[in-house]
Coordinates of C-alpha atoms in Angstrom, one line a residue:
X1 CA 23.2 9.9 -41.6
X2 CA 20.1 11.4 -41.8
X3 CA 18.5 7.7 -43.0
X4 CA 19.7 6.6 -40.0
X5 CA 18.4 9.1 -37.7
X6 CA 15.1 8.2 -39.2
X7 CA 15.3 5.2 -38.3
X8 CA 16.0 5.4 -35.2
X9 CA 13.2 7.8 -34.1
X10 CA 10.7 5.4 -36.2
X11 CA 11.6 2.2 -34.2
X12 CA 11.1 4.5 -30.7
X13 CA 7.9 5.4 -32.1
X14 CA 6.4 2.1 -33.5
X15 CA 8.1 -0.3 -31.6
X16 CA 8.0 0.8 -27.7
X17 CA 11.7 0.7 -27.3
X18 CA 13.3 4.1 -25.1
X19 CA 13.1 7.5 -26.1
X20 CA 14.5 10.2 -23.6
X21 CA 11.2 11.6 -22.7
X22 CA 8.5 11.7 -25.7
X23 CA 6.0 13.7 -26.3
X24 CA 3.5 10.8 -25.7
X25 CA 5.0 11.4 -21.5
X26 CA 4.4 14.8 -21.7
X27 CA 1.1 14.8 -23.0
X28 CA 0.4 11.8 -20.2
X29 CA 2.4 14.0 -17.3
X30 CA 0.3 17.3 -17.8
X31 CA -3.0 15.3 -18.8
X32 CA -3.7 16.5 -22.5
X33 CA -5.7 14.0 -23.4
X34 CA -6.5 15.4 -27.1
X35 CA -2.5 15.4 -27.5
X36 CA -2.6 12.2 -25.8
X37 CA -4.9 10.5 -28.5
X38 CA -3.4 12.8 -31.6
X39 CA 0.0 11.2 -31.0
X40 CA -1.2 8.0 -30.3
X41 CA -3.1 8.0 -33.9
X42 CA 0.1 9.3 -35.9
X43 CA 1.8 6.3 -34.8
X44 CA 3.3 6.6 -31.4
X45 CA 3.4 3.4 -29.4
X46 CA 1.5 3.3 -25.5
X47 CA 4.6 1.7 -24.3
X48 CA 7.4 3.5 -25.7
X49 CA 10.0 3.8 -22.8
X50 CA 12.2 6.1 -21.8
X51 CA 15.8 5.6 -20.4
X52 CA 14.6 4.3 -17.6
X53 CA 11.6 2.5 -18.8
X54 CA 9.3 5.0 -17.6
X55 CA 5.9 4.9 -19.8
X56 CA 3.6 7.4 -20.7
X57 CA 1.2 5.3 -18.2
X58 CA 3.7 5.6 -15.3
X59 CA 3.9 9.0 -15.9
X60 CA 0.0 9.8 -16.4
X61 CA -0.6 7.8 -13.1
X62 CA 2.2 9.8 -11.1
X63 CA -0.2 12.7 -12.1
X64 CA -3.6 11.0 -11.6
X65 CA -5.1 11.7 -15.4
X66 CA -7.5 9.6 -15.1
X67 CA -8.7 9.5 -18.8
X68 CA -5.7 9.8 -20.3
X69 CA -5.2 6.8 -18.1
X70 CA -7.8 5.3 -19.9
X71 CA -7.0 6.3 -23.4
X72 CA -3.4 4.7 -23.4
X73 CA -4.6 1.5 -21.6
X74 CA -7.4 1.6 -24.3
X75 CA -4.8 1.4 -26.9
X76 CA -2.5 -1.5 -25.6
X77 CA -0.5 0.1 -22.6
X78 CA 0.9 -2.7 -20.2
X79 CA -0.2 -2.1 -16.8
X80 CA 2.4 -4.4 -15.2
X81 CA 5.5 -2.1 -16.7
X82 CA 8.3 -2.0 -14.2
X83 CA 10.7 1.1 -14.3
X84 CA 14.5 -0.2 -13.5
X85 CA 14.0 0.6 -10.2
X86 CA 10.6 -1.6 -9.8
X87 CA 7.9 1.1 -9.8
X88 CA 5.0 0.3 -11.2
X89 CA 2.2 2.6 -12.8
X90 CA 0.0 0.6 -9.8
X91 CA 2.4 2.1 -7.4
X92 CA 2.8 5.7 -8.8
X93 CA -1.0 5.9 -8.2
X94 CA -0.3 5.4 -4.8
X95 CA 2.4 8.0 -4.3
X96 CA -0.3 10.8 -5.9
X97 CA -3.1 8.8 -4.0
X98 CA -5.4 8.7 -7.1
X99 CA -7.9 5.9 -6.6
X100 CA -9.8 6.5 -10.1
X101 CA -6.6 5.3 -11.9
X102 CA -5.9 2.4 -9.7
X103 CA -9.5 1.1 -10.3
X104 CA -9.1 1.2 -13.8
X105 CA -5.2 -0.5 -13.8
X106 CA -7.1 -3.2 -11.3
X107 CA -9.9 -3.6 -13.5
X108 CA -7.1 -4.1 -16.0
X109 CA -5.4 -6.7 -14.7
X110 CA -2.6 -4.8 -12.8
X111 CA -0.6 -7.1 -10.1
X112 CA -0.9 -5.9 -6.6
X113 CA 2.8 -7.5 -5.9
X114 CA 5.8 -5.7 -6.8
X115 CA 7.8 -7.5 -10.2
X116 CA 10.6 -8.5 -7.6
X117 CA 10.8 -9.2 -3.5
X118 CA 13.3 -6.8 -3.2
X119 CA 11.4 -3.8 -4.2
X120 CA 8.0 -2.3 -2.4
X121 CA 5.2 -3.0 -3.2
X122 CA 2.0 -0.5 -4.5
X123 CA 0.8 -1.2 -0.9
X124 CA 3.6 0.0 1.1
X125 CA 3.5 3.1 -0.9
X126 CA 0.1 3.5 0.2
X127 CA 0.7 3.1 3.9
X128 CA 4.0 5.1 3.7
X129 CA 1.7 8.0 2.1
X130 CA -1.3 7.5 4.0
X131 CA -3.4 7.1 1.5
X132 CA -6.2 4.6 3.3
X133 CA -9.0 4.7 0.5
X134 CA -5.6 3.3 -1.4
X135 CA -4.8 1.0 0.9
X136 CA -8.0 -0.2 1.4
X137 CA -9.0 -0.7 -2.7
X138 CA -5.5 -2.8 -3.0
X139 CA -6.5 -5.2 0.0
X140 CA -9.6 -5.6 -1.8
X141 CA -8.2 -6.4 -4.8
X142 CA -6.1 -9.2 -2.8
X143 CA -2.8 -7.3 -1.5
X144 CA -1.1 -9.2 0.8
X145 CA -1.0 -7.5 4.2
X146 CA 2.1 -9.2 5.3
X147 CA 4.4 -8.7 2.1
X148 CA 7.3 -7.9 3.8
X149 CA 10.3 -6.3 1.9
X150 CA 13.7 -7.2 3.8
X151 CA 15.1 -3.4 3.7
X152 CA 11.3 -1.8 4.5
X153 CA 9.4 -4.7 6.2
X154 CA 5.8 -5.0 6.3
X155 CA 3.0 -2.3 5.0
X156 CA 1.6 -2.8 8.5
X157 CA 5.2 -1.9 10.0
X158 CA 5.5 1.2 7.0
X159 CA 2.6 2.8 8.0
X160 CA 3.6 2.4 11.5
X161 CA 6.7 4.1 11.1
X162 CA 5.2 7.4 9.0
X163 CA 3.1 8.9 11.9
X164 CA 0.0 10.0 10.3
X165 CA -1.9 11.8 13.0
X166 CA -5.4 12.4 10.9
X167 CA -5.6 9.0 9.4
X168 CA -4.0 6.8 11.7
X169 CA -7.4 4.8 11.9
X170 CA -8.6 5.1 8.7
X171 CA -5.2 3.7 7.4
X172 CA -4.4 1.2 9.9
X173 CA -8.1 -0.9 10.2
X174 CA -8.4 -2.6 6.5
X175 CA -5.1 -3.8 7.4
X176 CA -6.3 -4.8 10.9
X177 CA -9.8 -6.3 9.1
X178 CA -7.6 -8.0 6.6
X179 CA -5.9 -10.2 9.5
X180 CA -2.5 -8.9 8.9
X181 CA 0.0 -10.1 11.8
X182 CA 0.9 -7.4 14.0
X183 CA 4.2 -9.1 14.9
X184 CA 5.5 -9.0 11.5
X185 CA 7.7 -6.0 11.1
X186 CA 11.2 -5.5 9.4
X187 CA 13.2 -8.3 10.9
X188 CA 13.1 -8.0 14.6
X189 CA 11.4 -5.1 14.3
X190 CA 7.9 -5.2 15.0
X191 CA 4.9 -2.7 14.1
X192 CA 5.0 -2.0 17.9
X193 CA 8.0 -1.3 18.2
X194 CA 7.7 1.5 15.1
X195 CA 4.8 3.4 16.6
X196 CA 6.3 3.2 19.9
X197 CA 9.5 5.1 18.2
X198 CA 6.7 7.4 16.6
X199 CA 5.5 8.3 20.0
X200 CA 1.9 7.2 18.5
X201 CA -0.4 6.4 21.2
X202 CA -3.4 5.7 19.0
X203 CA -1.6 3.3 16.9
X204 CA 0.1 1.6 20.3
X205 CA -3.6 1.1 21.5
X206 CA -4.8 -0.6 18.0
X207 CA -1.7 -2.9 17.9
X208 CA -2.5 -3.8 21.3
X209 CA -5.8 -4.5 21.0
X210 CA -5.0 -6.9 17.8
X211 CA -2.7 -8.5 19.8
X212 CA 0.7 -7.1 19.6
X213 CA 3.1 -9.0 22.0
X214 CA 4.7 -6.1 24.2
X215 CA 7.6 -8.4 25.2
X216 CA 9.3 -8.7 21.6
X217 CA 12.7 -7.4 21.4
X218 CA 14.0 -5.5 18.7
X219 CA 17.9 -6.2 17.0
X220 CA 19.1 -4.2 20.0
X221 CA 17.4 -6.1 22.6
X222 CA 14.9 -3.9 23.2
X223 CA 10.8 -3.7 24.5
X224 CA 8.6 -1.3 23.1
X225 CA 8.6 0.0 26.4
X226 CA 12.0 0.5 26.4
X227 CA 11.6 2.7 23.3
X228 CA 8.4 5.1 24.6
X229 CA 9.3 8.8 25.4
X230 CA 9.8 8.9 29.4
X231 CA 6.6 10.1 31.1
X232 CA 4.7 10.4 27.8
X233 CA 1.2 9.3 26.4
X234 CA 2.5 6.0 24.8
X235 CA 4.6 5.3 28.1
X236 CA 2.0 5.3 30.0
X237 CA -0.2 3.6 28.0
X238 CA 2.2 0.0 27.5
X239 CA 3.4 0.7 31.5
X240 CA -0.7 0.5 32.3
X241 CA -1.0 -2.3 30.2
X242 CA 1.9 -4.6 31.3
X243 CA 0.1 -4.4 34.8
X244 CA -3.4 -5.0 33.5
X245 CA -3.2 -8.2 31.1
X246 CA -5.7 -8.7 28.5
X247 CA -9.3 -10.1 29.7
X248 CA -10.8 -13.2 28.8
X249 CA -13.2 -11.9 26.1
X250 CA -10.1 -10.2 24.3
X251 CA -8.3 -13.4 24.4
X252 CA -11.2 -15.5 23.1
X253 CA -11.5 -12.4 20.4
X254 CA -8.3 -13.4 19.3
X255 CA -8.4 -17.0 19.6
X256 CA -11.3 -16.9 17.7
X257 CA -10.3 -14.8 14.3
X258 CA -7.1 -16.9 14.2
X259 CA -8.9 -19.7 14.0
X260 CA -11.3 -18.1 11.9
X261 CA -8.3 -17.2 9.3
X262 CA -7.8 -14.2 7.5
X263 CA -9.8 -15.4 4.3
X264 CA -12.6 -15.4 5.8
X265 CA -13.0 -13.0 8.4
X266 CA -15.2 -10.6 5.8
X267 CA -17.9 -13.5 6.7
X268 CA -18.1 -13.0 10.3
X269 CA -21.2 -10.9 9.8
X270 CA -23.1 -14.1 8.5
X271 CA -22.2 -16.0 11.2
X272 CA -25.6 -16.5 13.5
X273 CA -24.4 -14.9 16.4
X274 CA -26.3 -11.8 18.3
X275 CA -25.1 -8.4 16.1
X276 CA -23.3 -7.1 19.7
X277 CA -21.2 -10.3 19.7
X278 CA -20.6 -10.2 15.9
X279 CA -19.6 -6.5 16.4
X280 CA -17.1 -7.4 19.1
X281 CA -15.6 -10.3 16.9
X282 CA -15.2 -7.0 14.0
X283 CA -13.9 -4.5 16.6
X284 CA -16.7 -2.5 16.2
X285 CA -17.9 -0.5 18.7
X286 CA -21.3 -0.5 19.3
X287 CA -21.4 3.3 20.0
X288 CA -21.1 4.2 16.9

């Protein structure tokens, strides 16, 4: 029996397969890096798995250790693991919002797509947190902005429905920049129709001035306007704006980046055009 048991606990050290919650994770979850690198020396494997195929690297993400994020990636951790419910170390960095430790899983060669459709992605974590320096390294990294989960919809449509009043901008614009389509939501659903719910004004006003069609219908039939608070901000706002249709520069402004295409609309500054039109082309206002 007690050959056995050895065994057993040698092939969850060496060999990466589950253990219930090794010391390796706590050493990663607390971020004791000596412990980290003493356990990893007497044998213990960077993968090792627990029931649930959490790894010691989901679990020093989760907590944003960024060295001993380094250490177990250093000695062979795969940065791509999936837990059986699809979370990725990638995405637990973005549910702590710890940019450090997605740099180095990016530099490492960590996918920006969740391992299945049906699952989020790191970047509707992001957007669901609010964490924009997040959602702005992943689009970098190539994210898709319109990855959209059939249960969740798109990060754009996520971030629309979590109201975050201090970073609605700051969120929402490397997403805009990016050339994600405002229309796609969850189904029927549009990002409109989501801030609209949220009673956001300042995210009604962005989708709007990217373009957002304010006569889409939901799966009940139903405008944005339909939606807005009676007598509020955001009522007022789409009721003012289905009198007052967009002007011929906005058009052309969005007539042009589509043509344009998303891939290349980091280039517009290099475009000969005078800096106020280039500015306008960026929504960038030249107050600032």
């Amino acid at each position: 029996v007690c050959v056995c048991v050895c065994v057993c606990v040698c092939v969850c050290v060496c060999s990466g397969s589950w253990a219930d919650r090794s010391p390796l994770h706590e050493a990663a979850s607390q971020g004791r890096l000596l412990a980290l690198r003493t356990l990893l020396a007497q044998g213990y494997h960077a993968n090792i798995v627990t029931i649930d195929h959490v790894t010691p690297l989901h679990e020093a993400c989760l907590s944003g250790h960024v060295a001993c994020v380094r250490a177990l990636i250093n000695a062979g951790a795969n940065v791509n693991a999936a837990t059986i419910d699809g979370v990725t170390p990638l995405y637990n960095c973005c549910a702590s919002g710890s940019v450090g430790c997605m740099e180095l899983l990016l530099q490492s060669g960590a996918h920006t797509r969740a391992p299945h459709t049906h699952f989020p992605s790191a970047l509707h974590e992001a957007c669901k947190r609010g964490n924009s320096q997040c959602v702005e390294s992943l689009l970098s990294h190539g994210a898709d902005p319109d990855d959209e989960v059939s249960h969740l919809g798109s990060p754009l449509y996520v971030s629309c429905l979590h109201r975050h009043t201090m970073t609605d901008f700051a969120l929402l614009l490397p997403v805009f920049d990016l050339g994600a389509d405002v229309s796609v939501g969850r189904g029927c659903d549009s990002p409109l129709h989501a801030a609209v719910r949220q009673d956001s004004a300042d995210q009604v006003s962005l989708l709007l001035d990217y373009g957002a069609n304010i006569n889409l219908r939901d799966s009940n039939n139903q405008r944005p306007v339909e939606l807005a608070p009676p007598g509020g901000k955001t009522q007022q706002l789409l009721l003012a704006f289905e009198v007052s249709p967009r002007s011929l520069c906005q058009l052309c402004r969005l007539r042009i980046r589509n043509l344009i295409g998303r891939s290349r609309l980091k280039l517009l500054p290099l475009l000969p055009l005078p800096a106020l039109l280039t500015h306008y082309l960026e929504h960038i206002s030249n107050e600032q």
